Amino acid sequence: MRWILVALIGGISLAACTSDPGFTGVSGVREITAQESAQCKYISDISMNPGVYGQLATQGLKYARNKVMAEARVAGANAIVFDQATPGADVYQLHAVAYHCGP
């Protein structure tokens, strides 16, 4: 009986996480280049720390990028330009500029 309770609590916890845009991704916001943003309306600068490093750095960066995109969507943006990072270097702060492109 105890293992059923543990499984139930684990399932509920997992279900709660799957609605988090950091894990599920964000629709309605696309990544563009700085050149493509020239015809777009500036919305906001958004920054976030990935929060995990080392062996989890890749997952932490993906999560942070998704959270930044979700914040951009809430602000009214439909496009985002992330600062370029040096390949292979650790990222301690993620910065992006959110835009609204098109009608």
Short mmCIF file of C-alpha atoms in Angstrom, two decimals:
data_model
loop_
_atom_site.label_atom_id
_atom_site.label_comp_id
_atom_site.label_asym_id
_atom_site.label_seq_id
_atom_site.Cartn_x
_atom_site.Cartn_y
_atom_site.Cartn_z
CA MET A 1 0.00 0.00 0.00
CA ARG A 2 2.84 2.36 0.81
CA TRP A 3 4.40 2.01 -2.67
CA ILE A 4 1.07 3.00 -4.25
CA LEU A 5 1.09 6.21 -2.21
CA VAL A 6 4.70 6.93 -3.23
CA ALA A 7 3.87 6.28 -6.90
CA LEU A 8 0.81 8.51 -6.68
CA ILE A 9 2.75 11.38 -5.13
CA GLY A 10 5.51 10.96 -7.73
CA GLY A 11 2.96 10.97 -10.55
CA ILE A 12 1.31 14.12 -9.24
CA SER A 13 4.68 15.83 -8.90
CA LEU A 14 5.63 14.88 -12.45
CA ALA A 15 2.30 16.10 -13.81
CA ALA A 16 2.81 19.45 -12.10
CA CYS A 17 6.21 19.83 -13.76
CA THR A 18 5.00 19.06 -17.26
CA SER A 19 2.96 22.26 -17.45
CA ASP A 20 6.09 24.30 -16.71
CA PRO A 21 7.16 25.98 -20.00
CA GLY A 22 10.78 25.48 -18.97
CA PHE A 23 10.25 21.76 -19.49
CA THR A 24 7.62 21.74 -22.23
CA GLY A 25 8.85 24.54 -24.49
CA VAL A 26 7.02 27.63 -25.71
CA SER A 27 4.86 28.01 -28.76
CA GLY A 28 4.27 31.37 -30.39
CA VAL A 29 7.79 32.73 -29.87
CA ARG A 30 10.54 32.04 -32.38
CA GLU A 31 14.26 32.70 -32.20
CA ILE A 32 15.52 35.20 -34.78
CA THR A 33 18.85 36.85 -35.59
CA ALA A 34 19.74 40.43 -34.71
CA GLN A 35 19.53 41.33 -38.41
CA GLU A 36 15.98 39.95 -38.63
CA SER A 37 14.93 42.07 -35.66
CA ALA A 38 15.54 45.33 -37.55
CA GLN A 39 11.95 45.38 -38.82
CA CYS A 40 10.44 44.40 -35.46
CA LYS A 41 9.18 46.37 -32.45
CA TYR A 42 11.33 46.15 -29.31
CA ILE A 43 9.43 44.72 -26.32
CA SER A 44 11.88 43.98 -23.52
CA ASP A 45 15.28 42.74 -22.37
CA ILE A 46 15.06 39.51 -20.39
CA SER A 47 17.79 37.83 -18.33
CA MET A 48 17.91 34.61 -16.34
CA ASN A 49 20.52 32.50 -14.61
CA PRO A 50 20.43 28.85 -15.73
CA GLY A 51 20.55 27.68 -12.11
CA VAL A 52 22.41 24.39 -12.64
CA TYR A 53 25.92 23.77 -13.91
CA GLY A 54 28.35 20.94 -14.44
CA GLN A 55 26.78 17.75 -15.76
CA LEU A 56 23.32 19.38 -15.82
CA ALA A 57 24.45 22.54 -17.62
CA THR A 58 22.89 21.61 -20.97
CA GLN A 59 19.51 20.86 -19.40
CA GLY A 60 19.71 23.98 -17.23
CA LEU A 61 20.44 26.17 -20.25
CA LYS A 62 17.57 24.65 -22.24
CA TYR A 63 15.21 25.18 -19.30
CA ALA A 64 16.34 28.82 -18.89
CA ARG A 65 15.94 29.51 -22.62
CA ASN A 66 12.39 28.16 -22.53
CA LYS A 67 11.57 30.24 -19.44
CA VAL A 68 12.94 33.39 -21.14
CA MET A 69 10.80 32.64 -24.20
CA ALA A 70 7.74 32.16 -21.98
CA GLU A 71 8.40 35.49 -20.29
CA ALA A 72 8.76 37.13 -23.71
CA ARG A 73 5.42 35.71 -24.83
CA VAL A 74 3.70 37.05 -21.69
CA ALA A 75 5.21 40.48 -22.45
CA GLY A 76 3.67 40.41 -25.95
CA ALA A 77 6.67 39.28 -27.99
CA ASN A 78 6.60 36.71 -30.75
CA ALA A 79 10.34 36.69 -31.52
CA ILE A 80 13.51 36.71 -29.46
CA VAL A 81 17.23 37.27 -30.02
CA PHE A 82 19.54 35.51 -27.56
CA ASP A 83 23.03 36.85 -26.92
CA GLN A 84 25.67 34.70 -28.60
CA ALA A 85 27.69 32.50 -26.26
CA THR A 86 31.18 31.18 -26.84
CA PRO A 87 30.86 27.51 -27.86
CA GLY A 88 31.93 25.23 -25.01
CA ALA A 89 31.99 28.02 -22.42
CA ASP A 90 29.83 27.88 -19.31
CA VAL A 91 26.83 30.22 -19.39
CA TYR A 92 26.15 31.86 -16.03
CA GLN A 93 23.61 34.38 -17.26
CA LEU A 94 21.32 34.13 -20.25
CA HIS A 95 20.27 37.41 -21.89
CA ALA A 96 17.80 37.96 -24.71
CA VAL A 97 15.90 40.78 -26.38
CA ALA A 98 12.21 40.22 -27.06
CA TYR A 99 10.47 41.68 -30.13
CA HIS A 100 7.11 41.69 -31.78
CA CYS A 101 7.45 41.08 -35.53
CA GLY A 102 4.71 41.38 -38.08
CA PRO A 103 1.16 42.67 -37.79
#
